[in-house]
Amino acid sequence: MAFETFAVHAACIRGVEAIPVTVEVSLAGGVPGIQMLGIPSMEVMESRGRIRCAMRSAGFEIPRSGITVNLAPGDIRKTGSGFDLPIAIAVLAADEQIPRDNLDRCLIAGELGLDGTVLPVKGEVAFQLLARDMGLSFIAGRSDQHVPLAGVDCGFIDHLSQLAHGMGDAARHYLDSEVLEVTFEPELDYADVLGQEVAKRGMALAAAGELGLLMIGSPGSGKTMLARRMTGILPELSLQDQQEALCIHSVLGENIDGLLAGHRPFRSPHHSISTAGLIGGGRPVHPGEISLAHGGVLFLDELAEFPTGVLQTLRQPIERGYVRIVRVDGAFTFPSRFQLLAASNPCPCGFLGDREVPCRCSASMVERYRGKLRGPLADRIDMMIDVTRPDPQVIIEGAEGMSSAELRDYVVRGRAFRAWRESRMDDADTEAEEDESRSIDGVVSTFGLDEAAEECVLGLSKRTHLTGRGIVRLVRIARTIADVAENERVMQDHVLEAAMYQGRRDQ
């Protein structure tokens, strides 16, 4: 006698998280067919046809009675093709065609092919994290990009016919280590960038101080080469940041080989990107490029070409480290802590100040173009460096410059010293470092300027008409230079070097 009802654990993706769903199946009299309840989306409704064909192909019988499937809770819209496998298992278990042992201790997700093949689904990392939190095993289709998370008992099914003898035929995998073992080797090396030693040091300082950086230079000066190598000088991801990044990439079906190899993400969206594509949105709501850059680098090439409205949406995510999107069906929060890099030509034609190619732009054209760079993101860009085309002789001779390993040592050392320094400060002083509205006296006391450095800052602020925010930017760069040099006090030399990284900014 078949059970009237049977239930298994499943899940659906909401944003970047998996939320638990109970798949309840009832076999009752009536017209044969599958009725779906629980606000299923179109792809979930289509699972009825896939399940029928897959069950036949796997040698199972389709129950002759009516089949009612309820996806609980009933107030959340269920999306994704990952319900195919749990619904099929619940139907077969209710009809006593497969053993029911241990099914109540499994979280199941998988798509079915018409031939009974079990396919992987997007969001495997999120499903695993939910299974671990619920104390369940995770059963799914085998994936080429399986992520071995600590404390998760995983079982993989290749074909629905394997269930004839229960879950014992599922290939098992268990990892009890809390850390993913990776060997970090930068994909690109700064040693390949010739004749840009000042710019390379600026990149290292930006990475050490987590400062936003804008590169201005003519086409072919090496801005993109400099940007693409920055992930190789950032410290290793923490376990939490790595899991968050893996979860985001997994939910969107992005390749995660680089993350598993220890590489931080690098995202470079085109300037035609929409607001939803950049910060997230759509239906169902999904993360955007800034969340895909979480833990890594967001590079905005041709910054002046981005629509002002799109750039405006970046202000709060940069400040908070996350983006919050509110829709009728609820609020979604996505992590978005990233290193901001941007690049731009100095003028519309790109050759203002170039040693070889004359600029064809009028003064008014240059001013309008520069006005775009002083737009919504200007307050979030701490450093501006001019990148000039290197001397051809330097490239021909192939003179060696600083490598990624050397620059990474600067970054790691600077961040470690800053952490040590901040550990000796109280919470008020730590928060004050982020306050851009304080007086020069407050800046001096918080950032630890010596007397000569203080006089230097005052002199620069008068000569260049620095605003209060500009002074804080200058001192923050100088503080980073001091941290890299492992100096508790900011000295005059640090301030003078910091002034080099103010660029052609409208003070």
mmCIF file of N, CA and C in Angstrom, residues 6 13 41 59 71 78 104 110 145 173 189 200 228 248 266 283 303 353 390 413 432 456 464 498:
data_model
loop_
_atom_site.group_PDB
_atom_site.id
_atom_site.type_symbol
_atom_site.label_atom_id
_atom_site.label_comp_id
_atom_site.label_asym_id
_atom_site.label_seq_id
_atom_site.Cartn_x
_atom_site.Cartn_y
_atom_site.Cartn_z
ATOM 1 N N PHE A 6 4.304 11.907 1.162
ATOM 2 C CA PHE A 6 5.729 11.753 1.495
ATOM 3 C C PHE A 6 6.397 13.098 1.217
ATOM 4 N N ILE A 13 16.853 29.145 -4.754
ATOM 5 C CA ILE A 13 17.751 30.286 -4.617
ATOM 6 C C ILE A 13 16.939 31.571 -4.534
ATOM 7 N N SER A 41 7.184 28.655 -10.377
ATOM 8 C CA SER A 41 7.452 29.450 -11.572
ATOM 9 C C SER A 41 7.253 28.579 -12.808
ATOM 10 N N GLY A 59 13.243 3.281 -15.945
ATOM 11 C CA GLY A 59 12.629 1.991 -15.654
ATOM 12 C C GLY A 59 11.608 2.014 -14.538
ATOM 13 N N LEU A 71 4.864 22.706 -2.690
ATOM 14 C CA LEU A 71 6.174 23.270 -2.359
ATOM 15 C C LEU A 71 5.978 24.283 -1.239
ATOM 16 N N LYS A 78 8.697 29.866 -6.099
ATOM 17 C CA LYS A 78 9.748 28.860 -6.285
ATOM 18 C C LYS A 78 10.256 28.932 -7.725
ATOM 19 N N ASP A 104 14.910 11.500 4.729
ATOM 20 C CA ASP A 104 14.577 12.657 5.556
ATOM 21 C C ASP A 104 15.817 13.379 6.066
ATOM 22 N N GLY A 110 18.486 18.984 -8.165
ATOM 23 C CA GLY A 110 18.988 18.465 -9.436
ATOM 24 C C GLY A 110 17.957 18.604 -10.535
ATOM 25 N N GLN A 145 32.367 21.535 -11.601
ATOM 26 C CA GLN A 145 32.920 22.574 -10.731
ATOM 27 C C GLN A 145 32.445 22.387 -9.292
ATOM 28 N N HIS A 173 31.211 12.244 -0.909
ATOM 29 C CA HIS A 173 32.401 13.082 -0.742
ATOM 30 C C HIS A 173 32.227 13.876 0.538
ATOM 31 N N ASP A 189 51.691 39.048 -14.144
ATOM 32 C CA ASP A 189 52.735 39.584 -13.273
ATOM 33 C C ASP A 189 53.059 41.018 -13.667
ATOM 34 N N LYS A 200 53.091 51.528 -10.761
ATOM 35 C CA LYS A 200 53.011 50.251 -10.056
ATOM 36 C C LYS A 200 53.042 50.457 -8.547
ATOM 37 N N ARG A 228 44.623 44.908 -14.616
ATOM 38 C CA ARG A 228 44.376 43.467 -14.628
ATOM 39 C C ARG A 228 45.337 42.689 -13.733
ATOM 40 N N ILE A 248 28.243 33.537 -4.707
ATOM 41 C CA ILE A 248 27.730 34.471 -5.714
ATOM 42 C C ILE A 248 27.994 33.945 -7.119
ATOM 43 N N PHE A 266 38.120 39.461 -10.767
ATOM 44 C CA PHE A 266 38.377 40.716 -11.476
ATOM 45 C C PHE A 266 37.229 40.922 -12.444
ATOM 46 N N ARG A 283 14.301 40.118 -12.598
ATOM 47 C CA ARG A 283 13.289 39.221 -12.041
ATOM 48 C C ARG A 283 13.547 37.817 -12.556
ATOM 49 N N LEU A 303 35.940 55.508 -17.742
ATOM 50 C CA LEU A 303 35.014 55.968 -16.701
ATOM 51 C C LEU A 303 34.089 57.072 -17.188
ATOM 52 N N GLY A 353 48.458 66.021 -23.628
ATOM 53 C CA GLY A 353 49.689 65.831 -22.877
ATOM 54 C C GLY A 353 50.583 64.733 -23.400
ATOM 55 N N PRO A 390 55.278 54.544 -21.961
ATOM 56 C CA PRO A 390 56.687 54.361 -21.596
ATOM 57 C C PRO A 390 57.622 54.665 -22.761
ATOM 58 N N ARG A 413 52.488 43.710 3.995
ATOM 59 C CA ARG A 413 53.174 44.367 5.105
ATOM 60 C C ARG A 413 52.399 45.605 5.565
ATOM 61 N N ALA A 432 37.054 57.527 13.269
ATOM 62 C CA ALA A 432 37.412 58.878 12.822
ATOM 63 C C ALA A 432 38.248 58.854 11.561
ATOM 64 N N CYS A 456 53.562 70.564 6.266
ATOM 65 C CA CYS A 456 53.533 70.262 4.830
ATOM 66 C C CYS A 456 52.095 70.179 4.326
ATOM 67 N N THR A 464 47.148 74.657 -3.099
ATOM 68 C CA THR A 464 46.281 73.972 -4.069
ATOM 69 C C THR A 464 44.800 74.103 -3.734
ATOM 70 N N ALA A 498 52.539 61.410 -1.210
ATOM 71 C CA ALA A 498 51.082 61.320 -1.354
ATOM 72 C C ALA A 498 50.554 62.376 -2.309
#
